[in-house]
């Protein structure tokens, strides 16, 4: 039940939905790129990204000192279903 709670909490924010939508179209982005796109601070963007990461929607990697986020291609079950719904509606 905790996993489902994390998933719905992660999706219960408009900025996070915008991030998922952007990443579904652009494959990957740095924290700064996402902050600029959704018009919020880097600090706030980082917190939103961590919520999505902990709910298994995102993967991250360090490249030349930047953290790059992308959609987790290995998601299954509910996460996969919800990502497909988001892709259709955003």
Tab-separated table of C-alpha atoms in Angstrom:
chain	number	residue	atom	x	y	z
A	1	UNK	CA	0.000	0.000	0.000
A	2	UNK	CA	2.911	2.393	0.678
A	3	UNK	CA	4.023	2.076	-2.957
A	4	UNK	CA	0.608	3.129	-4.268
A	5	UNK	CA	0.575	6.051	-1.853
A	6	UNK	CA	3.982	7.233	-3.151
A	7	UNK	CA	2.769	6.990	-6.739
A	8	UNK	CA	-0.356	9.051	-6.170
A	9	UNK	CA	1.453	11.621	-4.033
A	10	UNK	CA	4.027	12.038	-6.790
A	11	UNK	CA	1.290	12.659	-9.366
A	12	UNK	CA	-0.796	14.962	-7.168
A	13	UNK	CA	1.060	18.090	-8.296
A	14	UNK	CA	0.679	20.062	-11.530
A	15	UNK	CA	4.401	20.864	-11.791
A	16	UNK	CA	5.307	17.179	-11.541
A	17	UNK	CA	2.802	16.325	-14.248
A	18	UNK	CA	4.360	19.016	-16.441
A	19	UNK	CA	7.797	17.492	-15.831
A	20	UNK	CA	6.610	14.029	-16.822
A	21	UNK	CA	4.980	15.435	-19.923
A	22	UNK	CA	8.150	17.306	-20.901
A	23	UNK	CA	10.320	14.240	-20.334
A	24	UNK	CA	7.982	12.009	-22.330
A	25	UNK	CA	8.529	14.323	-25.329
A	26	UNK	CA	12.218	15.162	-24.812
A	27	UNK	CA	13.639	11.916	-23.389
A	28	UNK	CA	15.910	13.586	-20.791
A	29	UNK	CA	16.733	16.924	-19.188
A	30	UNK	CA	18.841	18.460	-16.462
A	31	UNK	CA	17.355	20.003	-13.339
A	32	UNK	CA	18.085	23.476	-14.726
A	33	UNK	CA	16.367	22.759	-18.041
A	34	UNK	CA	13.278	21.475	-16.276
A	35	UNK	CA	13.240	24.433	-13.862
A	36	UNK	CA	13.299	26.818	-16.812
A	37	UNK	CA	10.574	24.896	-18.655
A	38	UNK	CA	8.143	24.786	-15.720
A	39	UNK	CA	9.086	28.249	-14.475
A	40	UNK	CA	10.128	27.397	-10.939
A	41	UNK	CA	13.352	27.500	-8.925
A	42	UNK	CA	16.053	24.861	-9.267
A	43	UNK	CA	15.612	23.969	-5.576
A	44	UNK	CA	11.870	23.420	-5.976
A	45	UNK	CA	12.390	21.491	-9.209
A	46	UNK	CA	14.911	19.199	-7.503
A	47	UNK	CA	12.415	18.372	-4.763
A	48	UNK	CA	9.708	17.573	-7.324
A	49	UNK	CA	12.103	15.393	-9.307
A	50	UNK	CA	13.084	13.451	-6.199
A	51	UNK	CA	9.424	12.702	-5.464
A	52	UNK	CA	9.012	11.340	-9.009
A	53	UNK	CA	12.290	9.434	-8.745
A	54	UNK	CA	11.297	7.782	-5.443
A	55	UNK	CA	7.969	6.770	-6.987
A	56	UNK	CA	10.004	5.019	-9.752
A	57	UNK	CA	8.811	7.255	-12.583
A	58	UNK	CA	12.308	8.567	-13.304
A	59	UNK	CA	15.887	7.443	-13.674
A	60	UNK	CA	18.822	9.743	-13.071
A	61	UNK	CA	22.479	9.841	-13.959
A	62	UNK	CA	25.365	12.210	-13.360
A	63	UNK	CA	26.966	13.666	-16.490
A	64	UNK	CA	29.776	16.220	-16.170
A	65	UNK	CA	28.505	17.366	-12.771
A	66	UNK	CA	24.852	17.651	-13.863
A	67	UNK	CA	22.050	15.355	-12.808
A	68	UNK	CA	20.117	14.269	-15.882
A	69	UNK	CA	16.621	12.838	-15.441
A	70	UNK	CA	14.687	10.652	-17.862
A	71	UNK	CA	11.568	8.518	-17.735
A	72	UNK	CA	12.139	5.085	-16.273
A	73	UNK	CA	11.671	2.721	-19.218
A	74	UNK	CA	11.573	-0.242	-16.858
A	75	UNK	CA	8.364	0.720	-15.064
A	76	UNK	CA	5.561	-1.789	-15.016
A	77	UNK	CA	2.163	-2.201	-13.537
A	78	UNK	CA	0.432	0.872	-12.227
A	79	UNK	CA	3.323	3.239	-13.000
A	80	UNK	CA	3.309	2.191	-16.655
A	81	UNK	CA	-0.447	2.556	-16.916
A	82	UNK	CA	-0.364	6.042	-15.398
A	83	UNK	CA	2.483	7.165	-17.675
A	84	UNK	CA	0.475	6.031	-20.694
A	85	UNK	CA	-2.527	8.032	-19.494
A	86	UNK	CA	-0.330	11.097	-19.013
A	87	UNK	CA	1.108	10.747	-22.515
A	88	UNK	CA	-2.393	10.767	-24.007
A	89	UNK	CA	-3.648	13.789	-22.066
A	90	UNK	CA	-0.653	16.141	-22.068
